[in-house]
Short mmCIF file of C-alpha atoms in Angstrom, two decimals:
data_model
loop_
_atom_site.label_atom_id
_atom_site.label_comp_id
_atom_site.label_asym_id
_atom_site.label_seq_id
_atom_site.Cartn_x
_atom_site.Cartn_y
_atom_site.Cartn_z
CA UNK A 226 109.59 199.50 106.96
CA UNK A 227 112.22 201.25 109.62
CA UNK A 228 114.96 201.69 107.17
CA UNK A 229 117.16 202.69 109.93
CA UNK A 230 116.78 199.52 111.73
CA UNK A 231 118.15 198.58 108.33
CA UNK A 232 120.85 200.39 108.49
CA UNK A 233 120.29 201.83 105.01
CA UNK A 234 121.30 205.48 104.08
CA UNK A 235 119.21 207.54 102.16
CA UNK A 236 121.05 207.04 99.07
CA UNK A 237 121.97 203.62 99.17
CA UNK A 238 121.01 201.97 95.49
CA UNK A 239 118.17 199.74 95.63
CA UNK A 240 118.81 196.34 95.75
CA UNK A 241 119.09 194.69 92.55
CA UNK A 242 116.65 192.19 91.66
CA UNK A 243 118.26 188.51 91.89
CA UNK A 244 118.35 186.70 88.08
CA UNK A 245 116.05 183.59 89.49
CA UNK A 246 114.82 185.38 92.57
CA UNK A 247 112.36 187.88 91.43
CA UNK A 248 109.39 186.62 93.46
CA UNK A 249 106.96 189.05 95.26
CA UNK A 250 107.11 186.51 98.59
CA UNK A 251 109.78 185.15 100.58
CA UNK A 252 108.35 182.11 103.40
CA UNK A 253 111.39 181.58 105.23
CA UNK A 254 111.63 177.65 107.25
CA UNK A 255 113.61 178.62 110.37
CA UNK A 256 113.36 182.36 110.21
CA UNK A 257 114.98 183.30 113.78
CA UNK A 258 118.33 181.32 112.34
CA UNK A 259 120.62 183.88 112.54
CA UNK A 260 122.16 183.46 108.89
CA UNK A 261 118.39 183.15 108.11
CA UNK A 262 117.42 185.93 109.39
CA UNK A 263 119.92 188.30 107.86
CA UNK A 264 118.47 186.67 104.81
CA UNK A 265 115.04 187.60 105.10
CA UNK A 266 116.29 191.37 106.15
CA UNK A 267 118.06 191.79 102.74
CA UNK A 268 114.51 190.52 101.25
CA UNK A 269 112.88 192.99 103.26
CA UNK A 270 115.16 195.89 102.06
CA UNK A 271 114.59 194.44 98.58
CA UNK A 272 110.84 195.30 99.10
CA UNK A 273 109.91 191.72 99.11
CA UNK A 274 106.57 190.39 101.68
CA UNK A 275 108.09 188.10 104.18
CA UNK A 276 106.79 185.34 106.18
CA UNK A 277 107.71 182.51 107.98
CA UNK A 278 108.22 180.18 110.91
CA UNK A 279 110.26 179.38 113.74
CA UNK A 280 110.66 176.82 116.30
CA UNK A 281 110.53 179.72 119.09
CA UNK A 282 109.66 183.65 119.48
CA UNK A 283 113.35 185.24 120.30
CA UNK A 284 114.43 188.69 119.97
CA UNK A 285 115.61 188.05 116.27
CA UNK A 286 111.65 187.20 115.32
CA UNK A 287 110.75 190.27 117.22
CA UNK A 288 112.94 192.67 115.34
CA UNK A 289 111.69 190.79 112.43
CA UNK A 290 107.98 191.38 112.96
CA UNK A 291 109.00 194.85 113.59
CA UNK A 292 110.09 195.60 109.86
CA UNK A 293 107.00 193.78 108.88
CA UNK A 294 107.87 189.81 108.62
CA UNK A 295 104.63 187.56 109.77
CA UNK A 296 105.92 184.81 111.93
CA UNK A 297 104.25 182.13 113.59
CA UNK A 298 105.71 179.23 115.97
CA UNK A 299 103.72 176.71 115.19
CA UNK A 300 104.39 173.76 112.51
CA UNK A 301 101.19 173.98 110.70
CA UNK A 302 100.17 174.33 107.43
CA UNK A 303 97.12 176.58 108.05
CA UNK A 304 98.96 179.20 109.86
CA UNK A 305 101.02 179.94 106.19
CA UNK A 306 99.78 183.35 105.43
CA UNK A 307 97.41 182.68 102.70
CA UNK A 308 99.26 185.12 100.33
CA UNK A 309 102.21 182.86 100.59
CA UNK A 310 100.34 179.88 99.37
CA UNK A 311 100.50 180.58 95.39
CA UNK A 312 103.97 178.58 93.89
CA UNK A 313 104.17 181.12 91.04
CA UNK A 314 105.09 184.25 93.24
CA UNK A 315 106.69 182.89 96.34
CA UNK A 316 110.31 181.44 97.29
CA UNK A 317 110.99 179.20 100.33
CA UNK A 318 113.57 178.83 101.73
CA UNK A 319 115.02 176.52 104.63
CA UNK A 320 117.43 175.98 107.09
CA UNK A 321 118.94 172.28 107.07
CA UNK A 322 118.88 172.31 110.88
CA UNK A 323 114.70 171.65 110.30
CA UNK A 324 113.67 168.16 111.22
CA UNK A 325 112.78 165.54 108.93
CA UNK A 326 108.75 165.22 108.65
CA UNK A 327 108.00 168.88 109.08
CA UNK A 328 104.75 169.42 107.93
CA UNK A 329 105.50 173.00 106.42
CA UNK A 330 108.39 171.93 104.55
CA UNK A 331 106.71 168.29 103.31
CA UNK A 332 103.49 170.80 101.93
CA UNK A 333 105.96 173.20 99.77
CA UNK A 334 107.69 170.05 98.21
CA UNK A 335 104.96 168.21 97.65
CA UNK A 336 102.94 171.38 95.88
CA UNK A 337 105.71 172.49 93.54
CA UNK A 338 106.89 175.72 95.05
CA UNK A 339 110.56 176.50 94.32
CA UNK A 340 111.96 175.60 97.91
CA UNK A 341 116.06 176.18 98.10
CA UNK A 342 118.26 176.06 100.82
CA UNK A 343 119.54 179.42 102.75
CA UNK A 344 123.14 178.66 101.02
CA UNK A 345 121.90 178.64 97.79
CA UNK A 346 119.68 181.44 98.00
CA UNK A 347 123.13 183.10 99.11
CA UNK A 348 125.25 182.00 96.86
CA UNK A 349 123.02 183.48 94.14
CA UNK A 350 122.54 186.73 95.56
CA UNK A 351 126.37 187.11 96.06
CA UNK A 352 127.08 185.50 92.32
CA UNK A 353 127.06 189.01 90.69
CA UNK A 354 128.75 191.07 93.11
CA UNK A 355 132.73 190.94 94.89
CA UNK A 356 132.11 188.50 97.48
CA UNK A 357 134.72 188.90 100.45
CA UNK A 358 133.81 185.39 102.25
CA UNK A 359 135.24 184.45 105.74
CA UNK A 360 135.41 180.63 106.52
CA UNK A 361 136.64 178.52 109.21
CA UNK A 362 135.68 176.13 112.66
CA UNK A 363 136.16 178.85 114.57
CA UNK A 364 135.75 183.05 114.32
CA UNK A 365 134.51 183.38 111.35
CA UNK A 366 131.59 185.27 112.74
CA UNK A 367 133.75 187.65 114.17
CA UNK A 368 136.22 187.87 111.39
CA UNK A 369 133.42 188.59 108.59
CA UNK A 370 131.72 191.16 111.34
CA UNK A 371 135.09 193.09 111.88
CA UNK A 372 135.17 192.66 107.30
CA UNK A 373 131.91 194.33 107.26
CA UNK A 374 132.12 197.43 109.73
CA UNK A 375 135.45 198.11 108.03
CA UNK A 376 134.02 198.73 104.42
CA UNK A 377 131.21 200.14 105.54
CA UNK A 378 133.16 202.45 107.28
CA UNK A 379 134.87 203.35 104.65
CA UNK A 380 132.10 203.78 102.16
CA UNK A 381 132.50 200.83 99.96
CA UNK A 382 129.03 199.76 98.53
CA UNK A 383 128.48 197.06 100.65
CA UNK A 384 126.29 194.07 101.97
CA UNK A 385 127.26 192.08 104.89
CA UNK A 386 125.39 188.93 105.69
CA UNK A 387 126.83 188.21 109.28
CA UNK A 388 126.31 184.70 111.58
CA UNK A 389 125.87 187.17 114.59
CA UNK A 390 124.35 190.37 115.78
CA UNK A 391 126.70 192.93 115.20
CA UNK A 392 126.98 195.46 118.63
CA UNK A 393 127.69 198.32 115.89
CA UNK A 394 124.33 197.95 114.24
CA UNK A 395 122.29 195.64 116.41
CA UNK A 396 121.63 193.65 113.23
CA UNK A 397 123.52 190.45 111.59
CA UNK A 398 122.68 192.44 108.07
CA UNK A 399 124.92 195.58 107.42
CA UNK A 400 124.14 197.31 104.58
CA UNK A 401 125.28 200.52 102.39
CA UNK A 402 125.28 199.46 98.30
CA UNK A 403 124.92 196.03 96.73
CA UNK A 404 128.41 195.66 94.91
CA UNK A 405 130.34 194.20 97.28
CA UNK A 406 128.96 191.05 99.38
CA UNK A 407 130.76 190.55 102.93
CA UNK A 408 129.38 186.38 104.12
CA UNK A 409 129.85 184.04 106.49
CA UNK A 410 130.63 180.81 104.46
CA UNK A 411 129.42 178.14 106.99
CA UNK A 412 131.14 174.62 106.52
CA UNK A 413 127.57 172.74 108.61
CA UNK A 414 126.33 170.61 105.98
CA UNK A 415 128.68 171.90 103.40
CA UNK A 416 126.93 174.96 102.61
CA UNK A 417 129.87 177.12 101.89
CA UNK A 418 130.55 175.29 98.65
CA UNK A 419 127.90 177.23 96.93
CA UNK A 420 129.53 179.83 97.14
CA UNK A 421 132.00 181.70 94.68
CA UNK A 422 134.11 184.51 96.27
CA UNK A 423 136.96 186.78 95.26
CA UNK A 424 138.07 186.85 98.07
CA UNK A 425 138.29 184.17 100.91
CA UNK A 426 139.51 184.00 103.97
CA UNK A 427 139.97 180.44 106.43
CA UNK A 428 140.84 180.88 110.21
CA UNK A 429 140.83 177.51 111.03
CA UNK A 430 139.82 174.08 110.47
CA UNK A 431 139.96 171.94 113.28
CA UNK A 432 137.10 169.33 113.32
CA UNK A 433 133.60 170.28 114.26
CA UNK A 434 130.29 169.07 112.86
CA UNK A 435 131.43 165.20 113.18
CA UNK A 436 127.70 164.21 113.01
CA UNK A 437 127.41 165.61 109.37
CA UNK A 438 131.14 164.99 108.35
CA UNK A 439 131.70 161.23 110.09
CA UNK A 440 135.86 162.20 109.72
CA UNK A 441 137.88 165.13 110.50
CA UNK A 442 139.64 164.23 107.57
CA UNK A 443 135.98 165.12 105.52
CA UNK A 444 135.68 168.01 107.29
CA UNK A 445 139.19 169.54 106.30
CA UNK A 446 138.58 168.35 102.57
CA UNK A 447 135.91 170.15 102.38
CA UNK A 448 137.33 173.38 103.33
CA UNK A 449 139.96 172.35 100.62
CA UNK A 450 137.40 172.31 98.17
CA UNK A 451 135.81 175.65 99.49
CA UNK A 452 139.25 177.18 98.59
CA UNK A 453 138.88 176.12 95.18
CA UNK A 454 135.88 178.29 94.81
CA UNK A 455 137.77 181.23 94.44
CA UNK A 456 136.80 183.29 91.21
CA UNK A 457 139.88 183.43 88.66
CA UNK A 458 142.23 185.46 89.83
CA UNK A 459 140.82 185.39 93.51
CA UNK A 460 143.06 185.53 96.61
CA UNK A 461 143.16 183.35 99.54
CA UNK A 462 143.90 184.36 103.13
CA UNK A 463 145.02 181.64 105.78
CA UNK A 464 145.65 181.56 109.19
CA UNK A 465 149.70 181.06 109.27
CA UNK A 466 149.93 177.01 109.96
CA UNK A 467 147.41 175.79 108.23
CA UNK A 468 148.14 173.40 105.52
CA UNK A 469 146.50 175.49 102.48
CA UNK A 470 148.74 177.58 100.53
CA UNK A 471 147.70 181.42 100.42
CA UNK A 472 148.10 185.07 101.80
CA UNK A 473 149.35 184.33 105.47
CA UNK A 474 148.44 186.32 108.59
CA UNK A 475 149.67 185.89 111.89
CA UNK A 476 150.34 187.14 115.38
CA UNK A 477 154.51 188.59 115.91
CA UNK A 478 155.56 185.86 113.66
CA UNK A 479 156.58 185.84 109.92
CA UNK A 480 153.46 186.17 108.15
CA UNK A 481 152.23 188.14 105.16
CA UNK A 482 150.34 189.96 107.43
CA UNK A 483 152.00 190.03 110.79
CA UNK A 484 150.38 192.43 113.93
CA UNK A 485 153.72 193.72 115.47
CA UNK A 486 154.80 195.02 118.55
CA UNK A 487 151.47 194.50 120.42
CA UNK A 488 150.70 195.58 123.27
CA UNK A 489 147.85 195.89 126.42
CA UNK A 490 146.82 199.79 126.69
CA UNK A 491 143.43 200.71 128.91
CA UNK A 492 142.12 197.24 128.22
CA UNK A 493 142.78 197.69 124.26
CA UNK A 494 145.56 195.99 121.91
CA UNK A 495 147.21 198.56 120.02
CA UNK A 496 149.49 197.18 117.34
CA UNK A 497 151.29 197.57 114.49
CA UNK A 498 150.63 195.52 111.60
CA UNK A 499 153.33 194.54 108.42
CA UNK A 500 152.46 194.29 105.18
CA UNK A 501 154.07 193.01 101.71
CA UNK A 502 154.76 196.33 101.12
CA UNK A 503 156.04 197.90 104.33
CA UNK A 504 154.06 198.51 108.44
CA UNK A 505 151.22 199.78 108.66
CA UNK A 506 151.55 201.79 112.52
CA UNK A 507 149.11 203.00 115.03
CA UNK A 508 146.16 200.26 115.12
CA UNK A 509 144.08 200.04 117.97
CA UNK A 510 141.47 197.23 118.92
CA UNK A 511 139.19 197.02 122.19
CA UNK A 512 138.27 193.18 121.95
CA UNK A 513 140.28 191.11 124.61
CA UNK A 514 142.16 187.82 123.36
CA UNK A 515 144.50 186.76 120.74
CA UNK A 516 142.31 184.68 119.11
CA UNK A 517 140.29 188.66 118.75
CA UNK A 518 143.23 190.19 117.47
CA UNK A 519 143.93 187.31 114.91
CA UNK A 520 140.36 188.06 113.51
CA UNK A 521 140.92 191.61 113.50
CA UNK A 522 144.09 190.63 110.83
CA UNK A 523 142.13 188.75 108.41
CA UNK A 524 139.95 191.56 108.14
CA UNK A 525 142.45 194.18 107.73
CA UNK A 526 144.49 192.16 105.30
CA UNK A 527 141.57 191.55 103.12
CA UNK A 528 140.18 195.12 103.15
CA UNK A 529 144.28 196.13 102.16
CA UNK A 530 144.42 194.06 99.48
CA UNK A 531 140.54 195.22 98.39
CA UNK A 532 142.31 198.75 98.39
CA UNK A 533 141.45 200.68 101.54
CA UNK A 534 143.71 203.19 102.61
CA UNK A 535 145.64 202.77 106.12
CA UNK A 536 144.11 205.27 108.13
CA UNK A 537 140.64 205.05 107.21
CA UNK A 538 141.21 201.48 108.33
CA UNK A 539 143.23 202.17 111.78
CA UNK A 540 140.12 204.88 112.30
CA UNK A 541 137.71 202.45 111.63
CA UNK A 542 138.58 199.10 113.56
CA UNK A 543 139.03 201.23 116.52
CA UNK A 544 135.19 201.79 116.24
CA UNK A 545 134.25 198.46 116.49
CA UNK A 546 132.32 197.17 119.29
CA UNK A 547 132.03 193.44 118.76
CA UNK A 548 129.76 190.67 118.22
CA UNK A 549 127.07 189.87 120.79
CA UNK A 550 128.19 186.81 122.55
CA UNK A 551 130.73 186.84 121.56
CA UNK A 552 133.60 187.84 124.90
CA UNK A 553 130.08 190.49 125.54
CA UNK A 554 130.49 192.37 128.57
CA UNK A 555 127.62 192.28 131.14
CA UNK A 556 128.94 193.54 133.83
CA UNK A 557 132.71 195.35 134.13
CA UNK A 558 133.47 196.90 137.29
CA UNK A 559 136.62 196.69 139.64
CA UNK A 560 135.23 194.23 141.59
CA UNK A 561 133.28 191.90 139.62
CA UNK A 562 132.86 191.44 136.00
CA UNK A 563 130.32 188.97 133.89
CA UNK A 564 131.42 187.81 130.21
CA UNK A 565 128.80 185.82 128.21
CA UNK A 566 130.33 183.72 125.11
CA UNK A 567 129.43 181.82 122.44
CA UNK A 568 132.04 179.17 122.81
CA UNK A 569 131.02 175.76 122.21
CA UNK A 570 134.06 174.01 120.99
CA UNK A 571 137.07 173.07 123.22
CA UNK A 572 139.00 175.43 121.25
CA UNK A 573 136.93 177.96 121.74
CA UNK A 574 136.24 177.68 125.19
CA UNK A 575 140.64 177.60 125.46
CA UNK A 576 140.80 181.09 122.96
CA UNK A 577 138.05 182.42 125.74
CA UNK A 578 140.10 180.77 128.56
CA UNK A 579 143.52 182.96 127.01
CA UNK A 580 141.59 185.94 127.08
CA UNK A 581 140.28 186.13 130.40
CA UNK A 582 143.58 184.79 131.83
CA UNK A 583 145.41 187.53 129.53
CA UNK A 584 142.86 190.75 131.05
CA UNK A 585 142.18 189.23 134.10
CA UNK A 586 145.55 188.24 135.88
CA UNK A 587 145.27 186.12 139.22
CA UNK A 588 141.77 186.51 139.22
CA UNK A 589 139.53 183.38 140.28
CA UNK A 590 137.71 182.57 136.92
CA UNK A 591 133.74 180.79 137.28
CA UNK A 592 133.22 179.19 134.13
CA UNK A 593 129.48 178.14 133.46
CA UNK A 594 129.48 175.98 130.43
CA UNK A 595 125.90 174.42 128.66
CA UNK A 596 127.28 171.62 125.79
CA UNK A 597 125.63 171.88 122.76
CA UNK A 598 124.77 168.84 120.95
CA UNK A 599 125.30 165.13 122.00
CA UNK A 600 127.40 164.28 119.05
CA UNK A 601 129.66 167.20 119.92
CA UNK A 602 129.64 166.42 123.59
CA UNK A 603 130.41 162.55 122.68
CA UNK A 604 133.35 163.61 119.58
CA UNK A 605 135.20 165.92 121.81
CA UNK A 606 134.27 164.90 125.44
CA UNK A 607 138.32 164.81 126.68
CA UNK A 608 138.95 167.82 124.88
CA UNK A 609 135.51 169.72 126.50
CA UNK A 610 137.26 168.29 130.03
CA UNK A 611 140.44 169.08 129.77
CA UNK A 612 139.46 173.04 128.15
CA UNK A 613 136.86 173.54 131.25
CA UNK A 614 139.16 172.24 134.09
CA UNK A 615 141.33 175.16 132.93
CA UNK A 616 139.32 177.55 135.20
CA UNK A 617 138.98 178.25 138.69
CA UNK A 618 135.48 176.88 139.41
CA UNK A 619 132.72 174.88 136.64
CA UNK A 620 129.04 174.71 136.61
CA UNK A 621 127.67 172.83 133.97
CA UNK A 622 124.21 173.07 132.87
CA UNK A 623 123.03 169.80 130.97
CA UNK A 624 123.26 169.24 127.37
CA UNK A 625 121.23 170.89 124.87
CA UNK A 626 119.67 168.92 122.11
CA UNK A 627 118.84 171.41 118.76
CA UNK A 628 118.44 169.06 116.02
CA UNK A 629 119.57 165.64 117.69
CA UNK A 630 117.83 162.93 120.32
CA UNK A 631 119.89 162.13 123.22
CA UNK A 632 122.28 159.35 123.15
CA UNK A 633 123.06 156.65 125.50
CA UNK A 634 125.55 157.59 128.38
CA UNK A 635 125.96 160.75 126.65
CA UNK A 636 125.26 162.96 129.79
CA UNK A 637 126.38 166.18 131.08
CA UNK A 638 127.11 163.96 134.15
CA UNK A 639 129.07 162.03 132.36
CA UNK A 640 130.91 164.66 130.98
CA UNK A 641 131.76 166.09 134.62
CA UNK A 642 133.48 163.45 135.70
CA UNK A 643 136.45 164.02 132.90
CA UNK A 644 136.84 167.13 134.28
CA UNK A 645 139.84 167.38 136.52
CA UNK A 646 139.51 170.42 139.15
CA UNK A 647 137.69 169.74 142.25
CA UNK A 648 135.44 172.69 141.82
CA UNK A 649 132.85 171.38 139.33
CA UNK A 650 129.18 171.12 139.67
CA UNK A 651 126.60 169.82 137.60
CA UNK A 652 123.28 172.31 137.83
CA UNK A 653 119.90 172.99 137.14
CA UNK A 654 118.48 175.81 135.50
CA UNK A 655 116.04 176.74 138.46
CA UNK A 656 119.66 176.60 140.74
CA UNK A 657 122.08 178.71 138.46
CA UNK A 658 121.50 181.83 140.26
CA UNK A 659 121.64 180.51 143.45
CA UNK A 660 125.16 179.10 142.99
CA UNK A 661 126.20 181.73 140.85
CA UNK A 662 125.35 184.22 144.02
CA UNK A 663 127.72 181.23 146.06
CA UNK A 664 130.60 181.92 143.87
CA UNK A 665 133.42 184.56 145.52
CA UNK A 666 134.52 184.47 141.82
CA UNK A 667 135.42 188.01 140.85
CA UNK A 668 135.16 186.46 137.03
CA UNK A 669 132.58 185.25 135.83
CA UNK A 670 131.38 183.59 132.26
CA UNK A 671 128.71 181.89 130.89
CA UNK A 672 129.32 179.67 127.73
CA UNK A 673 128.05 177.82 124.76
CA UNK A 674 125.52 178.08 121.77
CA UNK A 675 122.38 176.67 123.09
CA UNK A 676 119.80 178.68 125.43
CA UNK A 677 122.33 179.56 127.96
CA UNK A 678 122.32 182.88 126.33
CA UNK A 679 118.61 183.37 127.56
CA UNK A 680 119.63 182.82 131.22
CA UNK A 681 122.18 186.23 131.00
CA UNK A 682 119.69 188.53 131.72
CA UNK A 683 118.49 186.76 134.83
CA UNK A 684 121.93 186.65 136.24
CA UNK A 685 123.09 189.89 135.37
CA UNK A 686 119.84 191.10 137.28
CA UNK A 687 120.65 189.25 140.21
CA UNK A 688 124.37 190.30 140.24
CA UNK A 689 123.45 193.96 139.83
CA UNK A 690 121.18 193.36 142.82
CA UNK A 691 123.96 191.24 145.26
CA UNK A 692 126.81 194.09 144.55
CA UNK A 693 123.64 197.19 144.27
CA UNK A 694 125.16 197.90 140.99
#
């Protein structure tokens, strides 16, 4: 095992072992998920054998196979490492995002292995530790990466379960002592609600996930009853606006937790934050848009109230680089500069919108945008539209699937013609480089959460080789 890949020091604790997980095996369901793979790393560093399956090889199984996990991409029961077939010494677990009639899954259930879902696996390992969890519609990823480079940092004992790969670490699992527990509390499928932090944070809640939800008005009780989870005594941190009562934090506005005086240095905010108890000066942060810099506040007002002294904070958030794909720099030159982005919500895509508008002034903006999910594309197709026609130029890739089936007249071609700016285009695959080489866009983007994100590499190849970068 490459401990350093691990990012544990040399005297980090062992991990404890888990009251109800002490298995020898771990057969993980969806193993290249990226809160399920941060999973099976902690299980790794616990010493446990790890095994499982995903629907494709991606550079998340690789790293995996690299610390010694034995993946396999095929839905079959005789490709489960034999040593993973005994129900008294091994633990699966599964990612809800797994079809119904998969043949792995069906043979655990039906053979009496303990099979639990990834949230409750978490909320168990975080039940006996101070659990910092970040939740919200949008950037919580970012928010509960930003958490965990900040106490690690500043040598708190801590394990940080994160929905992305951190650019810090190149991992989505941080790791330097097992009392504190940094997570991502995801509201798909209402997974958060195992969970039992003292500390929680919410950055938003506008609707998402109406396929699982049916209402927005589900959806936001159910981030009501996340808050609830709080430990006695816990404390709640909210995004100023929202209708939950709690710590506030905000942008120049009159928050608990306020970032002051900001201002646009080299490409960099540096701010100024206030506090309960008097400003906090000379904070700097290198990731573009506000949305960013709101993120950046939750973390710093949770990691204030955990205790952590000003300037071991200010020195430490100006040392983070960000969340791949998340506002991820490809290319940056003078002339021409290529942003990949997870955005797949209309408010996201608008947050990414801000940004490039805010670093990028006058600058014609190509946006290329792949929906994920019919049931999104359907729930918020005017919103999608009206975020998208917000750039210069729009190439949209059709609409991919994950879990669902497609759905009747819900087509990226449908989608298209919402969109209100001339210069739209609906595209292949096989064509994106070819009209991306068209473009006399100086900006350019991809977005969205499907497989768009395997297509970077191919056009930052054949950008490098148009400007001989």
């Amino acid at each position: 095992m490459n401990k350093k890949n691990l990012n544990i020091e040399n005297n980090a604790k062992a991990l404890p072992l888990v009251k109800g997980l002490g298995w020898a095996n771990v057969y993980f369901i969806g193993i290249g998920g990226i809160g399920m793979s941060a999973l099976a790393r902690y299980f790794i560093a616990e010493g446990k054998s790890v095994a499982g399956y995903d629907r494709t090889k991606t550079d998340i199984t690789v790293a995996l196979d690299e610390l010694g996990a034995e993946i396999h991409f095929e839905d079959a029961i005789e490709k489960i490492p034999s040593a993973f077939l005994n129900p008294k010494d091994t633990l699966v677990v599964y990612t809800p995002a797994i079809p119904k009639g998969h043949l792995e899954f069906n043979y655990f259930k039906d053979h009496d292995f303990e099979v639990l879902k990834r949230s409750v696996v978490l909320g168990e390992i975080t039940k006996n530790t101070f659990c910092l969890a970040v939740a919200g519609t949008h950037g919580k990823t970012t928010t509960t990466s930003i958490l965990g480079h900040l106490l690690y940092e500043c040598n708190v004992p801590v394990t940080a379960f994160l929905g992305g790969v951190s650019e810090n670490y190149n991992s989505n699992f941080i790791l330097r002592g097992t009392e504190v527990t940094v997570v991502e509390a995801d509201e798909f499928d209402r997974s958060f609600l195992t969970l039992s932090p003292d500390m929680a944070g919410l950055t938003s809640m506008e609707p998402d996930h109406l396929d699982i939800y049916g209402e927005a008005e589900e959806l936001e009780k159910s981030f009501i009853e996340f808050t609830k989870k709080l430990k006695p005594n816990g404390k709640l941190f909210v995004k100023n606006g929202l209708p939950v009562e709690g710590i506030t934090y905000g942008i120049e506005d009159d928050s608990d937790y306020s970032a002051q005086n900001v201002k646009i240095i080299n490409g960099s905010y540096e701010f100024d934050v206030k506090t309960p108890n008097g400003t906090l000066h000379n904070f700097r942060f290198d990731l573009p848009g506000r949305h960013n810099l709101s993120n950046a506040l939750m973390a710093l007002a949770m990691s204030v109230e955990y205790g952590i002294p000003h300037q071991q904070l200010a020195k430490a958030l100006a040392s983070y680089k960000g969340v791949k794909r998340r506002f991820t720099y490809q290319i940056k030159t003078d002339d021409l500069v290529f942003i990949d982005d997870y955005a797949h919500h209309p408010g996201e895509i608008n947050a990414v919108h801000q940004a490039v508008r805010e670093m990028y002034p006058g600058k014609k903006v190509l946006a290329i945008f792949q929906p994920h999910l019919y049931s999104r594309t359907r729930d918020f197709a005017d919103d999608f539209a009206k975020s998208l026609s917000q750039f210069d130029q729009i190439l949209l890739l059709d609409i991919y699937p994950a879990r669902e089936l497609p759905m009747e007249g819900i087509t990226s071609d449908w989608l298209l013609t919402k969109i209100e700016n001339k210069n739209k285009k609906l595209v292949q695959k096989s064509e994106l480089i070819s009209e991306v080489l068209a473009s006399d866009a100086p900006v350019i983007l991809t977005i969205g959460a499907g497989d768009i994100g395997e297509q970077v590499k191919y056009i930052k190849r054949a950008l490098e080789l148009e400007n001989k970068l």
